[in-house]
Amino acid sequence: MVGFNSTSFHPATFQLTGFPGQEAAYHWIAVPFVVLYVTAMAGNCLVLCIVWADRRLHQPMYLFLCMLSVNDLGMSLSTLPTVLGTFLFHFTDIAFDACLAQMAFIHFFSHMESAILVAMAFDRLVAICNPLRYAAILTHPRIVRIGLAVVVRNFSVMFPVPFLIKRLPFCRSNALSHTYCLHPDVMKLACADISVNNIYGLFAVLFVFGVDLSLISISYVVIVTTIFNIASGRERLKALNTCVSHVCAVLIYFIPMITVSVIHRYGRNTPHVVHALMSTFYLFVPPVLNPIIYTIKTKEIRKCILKMFSR
C-alpha cells in the first residue's frame, strides 16, 4: 500500500492492473497493443493527410471524418503511456493527479466520438433527404460551429468529474482494475458515500449517449423512409451504400460501450479478464477500424491512397 496524504486521504499513486497472473507474459501481451496503436495512428493520420492535401475532399462528409480521426488520435494518445508502460516496462504506478487527468481525457474523447457520430448522421440525413440544398445547409462556417458545439457540450459534461473524485477520501486499496483510469473504477476505491458520483455518472451516460443514440436512430428512420420512397432500385442501393461506413462506425462504438457500462454496473461477479477485454475493445478497436472502414467504403479516399502509393 502506498502512502496517503494525511489531510485529504488521497493516495500518492494508484496501482494499475493489467492481466493478473500473466506478468511474465506482459512483453508478449504488449505486441497486439503496439500493433493496435501503430495501426490507429497510421490510419487516422493518413486520412487527415489525404483530406488536407486534396481540395476536392474539403466537403462536409470528409470534414466530419477528419473530426472523427482527430478524436480517435486523442483517444489513442490518452491511454498509450500507461498501457505500454505497464506491459513493456512494468510501470504500474500512476500519480493521483495524473490519473484524474487521464480519466478526464478518456471520457472526454469517448463522449466526443458519440457527438461526432451524431453530426455525421445529420450529414447523411441532409445528403439523402435534401441533396439539392446539401451545400447550402452544411457550409464550412456551420460545420465549424457544429464542431465547437460538440467540444463545448462534452467539456461541460466532463469538467465536474475530476472534482467529484478529488473530494472523496481514499483509505482502502489503491489498485485499479485496468491499465488506465476510468471514473467508475476510481470511485469504487473511495471509503465514502459515492452516491453523487453514481448519479452524475448515470446522468452523463443518459444525457450524452442516450440522447446521441436517439438522434442517430431518428436520423436513420427518416433516411430509410426517404430511401424506400425512391422509385429506382439502383438509386436506393447507391443511397444506402453511402451510409454503410457510418452505420459500421456507430455499431463498433456503441455496442462495446453499452456492454462495458452494463458489466461495470451489474457484472460484479464477471471474471476480471472479461472486464479487461471488453474495455480494451471499447477503447482501442474503434480508432483502428474507423479509418479502415472509411478507406474501404469511400471511393474518393481509396483513389487518393492508390495514387499516393503509385507515386
CSV table of C-alpha atoms in Angstrom, one decimal:
chain,number,residue,atom,x,y,z
A,1,MET,CA,0.0,0.0,0.0
A,2,VAL,CA,1.4,3.4,-0.9
A,3,GLY,CA,1.4,6.4,1.4
A,4,PHE,CA,-1.6,8.7,1.7
A,5,ASN,CA,-1.9,12.4,2.1
A,6,SER,CA,-2.8,12.9,5.7
A,7,THR,CA,-5.2,15.8,5.2
A,8,SER,CA,-7.2,14.8,2.2
A,9,PHE,CA,-6.6,11.0,2.3
A,10,HIS,CA,-5.7,10.9,-1.4
A,11,PRO,CA,-3.3,8.2,-2.4
A,12,ALA,CA,0.1,9.4,-3.7
A,13,THR,CA,-0.3,6.9,-6.6
A,14,PHE,CA,-2.8,4.4,-7.9
A,15,GLN,CA,-1.7,0.9,-8.9
A,16,LEU,CA,-2.6,-0.1,-12.5
A,17,THR,CA,-3.6,-3.7,-13.2
A,18,GLY,CA,-3.1,-5.5,-16.5
A,19,PHE,CA,-3.9,-9.2,-16.6
A,20,PRO,CA,-3.2,-10.6,-13.0
A,21,GLY,CA,-1.2,-13.7,-13.0
A,22,GLN,CA,0.2,-13.1,-16.5
A,23,GLU,CA,3.0,-10.7,-15.6
A,24,ALA,CA,5.7,-12.9,-17.1
A,25,ALA,CA,4.0,-12.7,-20.5
A,26,TYR,CA,3.5,-8.9,-20.4
A,27,HIS,CA,6.0,-8.4,-23.2
A,28,TRP,CA,4.0,-10.7,-25.5
A,29,ILE,CA,0.8,-9.1,-24.4
A,30,ALA,CA,2.2,-5.7,-25.4
A,31,VAL,CA,2.6,-6.9,-29.0
A,32,PRO,CA,-1.1,-6.7,-30.0
A,33,PHE,CA,-1.4,-3.3,-28.2
A,34,VAL,CA,1.6,-1.9,-30.1
A,35,VAL,CA,0.0,-3.2,-33.4
A,36,LEU,CA,-3.3,-1.5,-32.5
A,37,TYR,CA,-1.6,1.8,-31.6
A,38,VAL,CA,0.5,1.9,-34.7
A,39,THR,CA,-2.5,1.0,-36.9
A,40,ALA,CA,-4.7,3.6,-35.3
A,41,MET,CA,-2.0,6.3,-35.6
A,42,ALA,CA,-1.1,5.5,-39.2
A,43,GLY,CA,-4.7,5.1,-40.4
A,44,ASN,CA,-6.1,8.2,-38.9
A,45,CYS,CA,-3.0,10.3,-39.8
A,46,LEU,CA,-3.3,9.0,-43.4
A,47,VAL,CA,-7.0,10.1,-43.6
A,48,LEU,CA,-6.1,13.5,-42.3
A,49,CYS,CA,-3.3,14.0,-44.7
A,50,ILE,CA,-5.4,12.8,-47.7
A,51,VAL,CA,-8.3,15.2,-46.9
A,52,TRP,CA,-5.9,18.1,-46.2
A,53,ALA,CA,-3.9,17.6,-49.5
A,54,ASP,CA,-6.9,17.1,-51.8
A,55,ARG,CA,-9.1,20.2,-52.0
A,56,ARG,CA,-11.8,18.2,-53.7
A,57,LEU,CA,-12.3,16.4,-50.4
A,58,HIS,CA,-13.0,19.6,-48.5
A,59,GLN,CA,-16.6,18.7,-48.3
A,60,PRO,CA,-18.8,18.2,-45.2
A,61,MET,CA,-18.6,14.4,-45.2
A,62,TYR,CA,-14.8,14.4,-45.2
A,63,LEU,CA,-14.5,17.3,-42.7
A,64,PHE,CA,-16.6,15.3,-40.2
A,65,LEU,CA,-14.4,12.3,-41.0
A,66,CYS,CA,-11.4,14.4,-40.1
A,67,MET,CA,-13.1,15.3,-36.8
A,68,LEU,CA,-13.5,11.6,-36.1
A,69,SER,CA,-9.9,10.9,-37.0
A,70,VAL,CA,-8.6,13.7,-34.7
A,71,ASN,CA,-10.8,12.4,-31.9
A,72,ASP,CA,-9.5,8.8,-32.4
A,73,LEU,CA,-5.9,10.0,-32.2
A,74,GLY,CA,-6.7,11.8,-29.0
A,75,MET,CA,-8.3,8.6,-27.6
A,76,SER,CA,-5.3,6.5,-28.5
A,77,LEU,CA,-2.8,9.0,-27.0
A,78,SER,CA,-4.8,9.2,-23.8
A,79,THR,CA,-4.3,5.5,-23.0
A,80,LEU,CA,-0.9,4.9,-24.7
A,81,PRO,CA,1.5,6.0,-21.9
A,82,THR,CA,0.0,3.8,-19.1
A,83,VAL,CA,-0.9,0.8,-21.3
A,84,LEU,CA,2.6,0.5,-22.9
A,85,GLY,CA,4.3,1.5,-19.7
A,86,THR,CA,2.6,-1.4,-17.9
A,87,PHE,CA,3.1,-4.1,-20.5
A,88,LEU,CA,6.5,-3.1,-21.8
A,89,PHE,CA,8.3,-1.7,-18.7
A,90,HIS,CA,6.1,-3.0,-15.8
A,91,PHE,CA,5.5,0.6,-14.7
A,92,THR,CA,2.3,0.1,-12.8
A,93,ASP,CA,2.1,3.3,-10.6
A,94,ILE,CA,0.3,6.4,-11.7
A,95,ALA,CA,0.2,9.6,-9.7
A,96,PHE,CA,-3.2,10.7,-8.3
A,97,ASP,CA,-3.5,13.9,-10.3
A,98,ALA,CA,-2.1,12.2,-13.5
A,99,CYS,CA,-4.8,9.5,-13.1
A,100,LEU,CA,-7.5,12.2,-12.8
A,101,ALA,CA,-6.2,13.9,-15.9
A,102,GLN,CA,-6.1,10.7,-17.9
A,103,MET,CA,-9.6,9.8,-16.7
A,104,ALA,CA,-10.9,13.2,-17.9
A,105,PHE,CA,-9.3,12.9,-21.3
A,106,ILE,CA,-10.5,9.3,-21.9
A,107,HIS,CA,-14.1,10.2,-21.0
A,108,PHE,CA,-13.9,13.5,-22.9
A,109,PHE,CA,-12.8,11.8,-26.2
A,110,SER,CA,-15.2,8.9,-25.7
A,111,HIS,CA,-18.1,11.4,-25.4
A,112,MET,CA,-16.8,13.4,-28.3
A,113,GLU,CA,-16.9,10.4,-30.6
A,114,SER,CA,-20.6,9.9,-29.8
A,115,ALA,CA,-21.3,13.6,-30.7
A,116,ILE,CA,-19.3,13.4,-33.9
A,117,LEU,CA,-21.2,10.3,-35.0
A,118,VAL,CA,-24.4,12.4,-34.5
A,119,ALA,CA,-23.0,15.1,-36.7
A,120,MET,CA,-22.1,12.5,-39.3
A,121,ALA,CA,-25.7,11.1,-39.1
A,122,PHE,CA,-27.0,14.6,-39.7
A,123,ASP,CA,-24.7,14.9,-42.7
A,124,ARG,CA,-26.1,11.7,-44.2
A,125,LEU,CA,-29.6,12.9,-43.4
A,126,VAL,CA,-29.2,16.1,-45.4
A,127,ALA,CA,-27.3,14.4,-48.2
A,128,ILE,CA,-30.1,11.9,-48.8
A,129,CYS,CA,-33.3,13.8,-47.8
A,130,ASN,CA,-32.4,17.2,-49.2
A,131,PRO,CA,-29.5,16.8,-51.7
A,132,LEU,CA,-30.2,20.0,-53.6
A,133,ARG,CA,-29.6,22.1,-50.6
A,134,TYR,CA,-26.8,20.0,-49.1
A,135,ALA,CA,-24.0,22.5,-49.9
A,136,ALA,CA,-26.2,25.5,-48.7
A,137,ILE,CA,-27.1,23.8,-45.4
A,138,LEU,CA,-23.7,22.4,-44.5
A,139,THR,CA,-21.5,25.3,-45.2
A,140,HIS,CA,-17.9,25.5,-43.8
A,141,PRO,CA,-18.8,28.1,-41.1
A,142,ARG,CA,-21.8,25.9,-40.0
A,143,ILE,CA,-19.5,22.9,-39.8
A,144,VAL,CA,-17.1,24.8,-37.6
A,145,ARG,CA,-20.0,25.8,-35.3
A,146,ILE,CA,-21.1,22.2,-35.1
A,147,GLY,CA,-17.5,21.2,-34.1
A,148,LEU,CA,-17.3,23.9,-31.5
A,149,ALA,CA,-20.7,22.9,-30.1
A,150,VAL,CA,-19.5,19.3,-29.8
A,151,VAL,CA,-16.4,20.4,-27.9
A,152,VAL,CA,-18.3,22.7,-25.6
A,153,ARG,CA,-21.0,20.2,-24.7
A,154,ASN,CA,-18.6,17.4,-23.9
A,155,PHE,CA,-16.2,19.7,-22.0
A,156,SER,CA,-19.1,20.9,-19.9
A,157,VAL,CA,-20.3,17.4,-19.1
A,158,MET,CA,-16.8,16.1,-18.2
A,159,PHE,CA,-15.5,19.1,-16.3
A,160,PRO,CA,-17.0,18.2,-12.9
A,161,VAL,CA,-15.8,14.6,-13.0
A,162,PRO,CA,-12.2,15.1,-11.7
A,163,PHE,CA,-13.5,17.4,-8.9
A,164,LEU,CA,-16.1,14.9,-7.9
A,165,ILE,CA,-13.4,12.3,-7.5
A,166,LYS,CA,-11.0,14.7,-5.8
A,167,ARG,CA,-13.4,15.4,-2.9
A,168,LEU,CA,-13.6,11.7,-2.0
A,169,PRO,CA,-11.3,10.2,0.7
A,170,PHE,CA,-9.3,7.1,-0.3
A,171,CYS,CA,-8.3,4.9,2.6
A,172,ARG,CA,-8.6,1.4,1.2
A,173,SER,CA,-6.8,-0.4,-1.7
A,174,ASN,CA,-5.3,1.8,-4.4
A,175,ALA,CA,-5.4,-1.0,-7.1
A,176,LEU,CA,-7.3,-0.1,-10.2
A,177,SER,CA,-8.9,-2.8,-12.5
A,178,HIS,CA,-7.2,-1.6,-15.8
A,179,THR,CA,-4.0,-0.2,-17.2
A,180,TYR,CA,-5.7,3.2,-17.4
A,181,CYS,CA,-8.0,5.3,-15.2
A,182,LEU,CA,-11.8,5.3,-15.6
A,183,HIS,CA,-14.3,7.1,-13.4
A,184,PRO,CA,-16.4,4.0,-12.3
A,185,ASP,CA,-13.1,2.2,-11.5
A,186,VAL,CA,-11.6,5.0,-9.4
A,187,MET,CA,-14.7,6.0,-7.5
A,188,LYS,CA,-15.2,2.4,-6.2
A,189,LEU,CA,-11.9,2.7,-4.2
A,190,ALA,CA,-13.3,5.6,-2.1
A,191,CYS,CA,-14.2,5.0,1.5
A,192,ALA,CA,-17.1,7.4,1.5
A,193,ASP,CA,-20.6,7.8,0.1
A,194,ILE,CA,-20.3,7.8,-3.8
A,195,SER,CA,-24.0,8.4,-4.5
A,196,VAL,CA,-23.2,11.8,-6.1
A,197,ASN,CA,-20.6,10.2,-8.4
A,198,ASN,CA,-23.0,7.4,-9.3
A,199,ILE,CA,-25.9,9.8,-10.0
A,200,TYR,CA,-23.7,12.2,-12.1
A,201,GLY,CA,-22.2,9.3,-14.0
A,202,LEU,CA,-25.7,8.0,-14.8
A,203,PHE,CA,-26.7,11.5,-15.9
A,204,ALA,CA,-23.7,11.8,-18.2
A,205,VAL,CA,-24.4,8.4,-19.8
A,206,LEU,CA,-28.1,9.2,-20.3
A,207,PHE,CA,-27.5,12.8,-21.4
A,208,VAL,CA,-24.7,12.1,-23.8
A,209,PHE,CA,-25.0,8.5,-25.1
A,210,GLY,CA,-28.8,8.2,-24.6
A,211,VAL,CA,-29.6,11.5,-26.4
A,212,ASP,CA,-26.9,10.8,-29.1
A,213,LEU,CA,-28.1,7.3,-29.8
A,214,SER,CA,-31.7,8.5,-30.0
A,215,LEU,CA,-30.8,11.2,-32.5
A,216,ILE,CA,-28.9,8.8,-34.7
A,217,SER,CA,-31.8,6.3,-34.6
A,218,ILE,CA,-34.3,9.1,-35.6
A,219,SER,CA,-32.0,10.2,-38.4
A,220,TYR,CA,-31.8,6.7,-39.8
A,221,VAL,CA,-35.6,6.2,-39.6
A,222,VAL,CA,-36.0,9.3,-41.7
A,223,ILE,CA,-33.2,8.2,-44.1
A,224,VAL,CA,-34.6,4.7,-44.6
A,225,THR,CA,-38.1,6.1,-45.1
A,226,THR,CA,-36.8,8.5,-47.8
A,227,ILE,CA,-34.7,5.8,-49.5
A,228,PHE,CA,-37.7,3.5,-49.8
A,229,ASN,CA,-39.7,6.3,-51.4
A,230,ILE,CA,-37.1,6.4,-54.2
A,231,ALA,CA,-38.5,4.8,-57.3
A,232,SER,CA,-35.3,3.4,-58.8
A,233,GLY,CA,-33.8,0.4,-57.1
A,234,ARG,CA,-30.3,1.4,-58.3
A,235,GLU,CA,-30.6,4.8,-56.7
A,236,ARG,CA,-31.8,3.1,-53.4
A,237,LEU,CA,-28.8,0.9,-53.4
A,238,LYS,CA,-26.5,3.9,-54.0
A,239,ALA,CA,-28.1,5.9,-51.2
A,240,LEU,CA,-27.8,3.0,-48.8
A,241,ASN,CA,-24.2,2.4,-49.7
A,242,THR,CA,-23.3,6.0,-48.7
A,243,CYS,CA,-24.5,5.2,-45.1
A,244,VAL,CA,-22.7,1.8,-44.7
A,245,SER,CA,-19.4,3.3,-43.3
A,246,HIS,CA,-21.3,5.4,-40.8
A,247,VAL,CA,-23.5,2.6,-39.6
A,248,CYS,CA,-20.4,0.4,-39.1
A,249,ALA,CA,-18.7,3.2,-37.1
A,250,VAL,CA,-21.9,3.6,-34.9
A,251,LEU,CA,-22.1,-0.2,-34.2
A,252,ILE,CA,-18.4,-0.7,-33.3
A,253,TYR,CA,-18.6,2.3,-31.0
A,254,PHE,CA,-22.0,1.9,-29.2
A,255,ILE,CA,-22.2,-1.9,-28.8
A,256,PRO,CA,-18.9,-2.3,-26.8
A,257,MET,CA,-19.7,0.9,-24.9
A,258,ILE,CA,-23.1,-0.3,-23.8
A,259,THR,CA,-21.7,-3.7,-22.9
A,260,VAL,CA,-18.9,-2.1,-20.8
A,261,SER,CA,-21.4,0.1,-19.0
A,262,VAL,CA,-23.7,-2.9,-18.2
A,263,ILE,CA,-20.7,-5.0,-16.9
A,264,HIS,CA,-19.4,-2.2,-14.7
A,265,ARG,CA,-22.7,-1.7,-13.0
A,266,TYR,CA,-24.2,-5.2,-12.9
A,267,GLY,CA,-21.5,-7.7,-13.6
A,268,ARG,CA,-19.7,-7.7,-10.3
A,269,ASN,CA,-19.2,-11.5,-10.5
A,270,THR,CA,-17.9,-11.4,-14.0
A,271,PRO,CA,-14.3,-12.6,-14.4
A,272,HIS,CA,-11.7,-9.8,-14.5
A,273,VAL,CA,-10.5,-10.9,-17.9
A,274,VAL,CA,-13.9,-10.2,-19.4
A,275,HIS,CA,-13.9,-6.6,-17.9
A,276,ALA,CA,-10.4,-6.1,-19.3
A,277,LEU,CA,-11.2,-7.5,-22.8
A,278,MET,CA,-14.4,-5.5,-23.2
A,279,SER,CA,-12.8,-2.3,-22.0
A,280,THR,CA,-9.9,-2.9,-24.4
A,281,PHE,CA,-12.3,-3.4,-27.3
A,282,TYR,CA,-14.3,-0.3,-26.4
A,283,LEU,CA,-11.2,2.0,-26.2
A,284,PHE,CA,-8.8,0.5,-28.8
A,285,VAL,CA,-10.8,-1.0,-31.6
A,286,PRO,CA,-12.9,2.0,-32.9
A,287,PRO,CA,-9.8,4.1,-33.6
A,288,VAL,CA,-8.3,1.2,-35.5
A,289,LEU,CA,-11.4,0.2,-37.5
A,290,ASN,CA,-12.8,3.6,-38.4
A,291,PRO,CA,-10.1,4.7,-40.9
A,292,ILE,CA,-10.0,1.2,-42.4
A,293,ILE,CA,-13.8,1.1,-42.9
A,294,TYR,CA,-13.9,4.6,-44.4
A,295,THR,CA,-10.9,3.8,-46.6
A,296,ILE,CA,-12.5,0.6,-47.9
A,297,LYS,CA,-16.0,2.1,-48.4
A,298,THR,CA,-15.2,5.6,-49.7
A,299,LYS,CA,-14.1,5.6,-53.3
A,300,GLU,CA,-12.5,9.0,-53.3
A,301,ILE,CA,-10.2,8.3,-50.3
A,302,ARG,CA,-9.3,4.9,-51.8
A,303,LYS,CA,-8.4,6.6,-55.1
A,304,CYS,CA,-6.2,9.1,-53.3
A,305,ILE,CA,-4.4,6.4,-51.4
A,306,LEU,CA,-3.8,4.3,-54.5
A,307,LYS,CA,-2.5,7.5,-56.3
A,308,MET,CA,-0.2,8.3,-53.4
A,309,PHE,CA,1.4,4.8,-53.3
A,310,SER,CA,1.6,4.6,-57.1
A,311,ARG,CA,3.8,7.7,-57.0
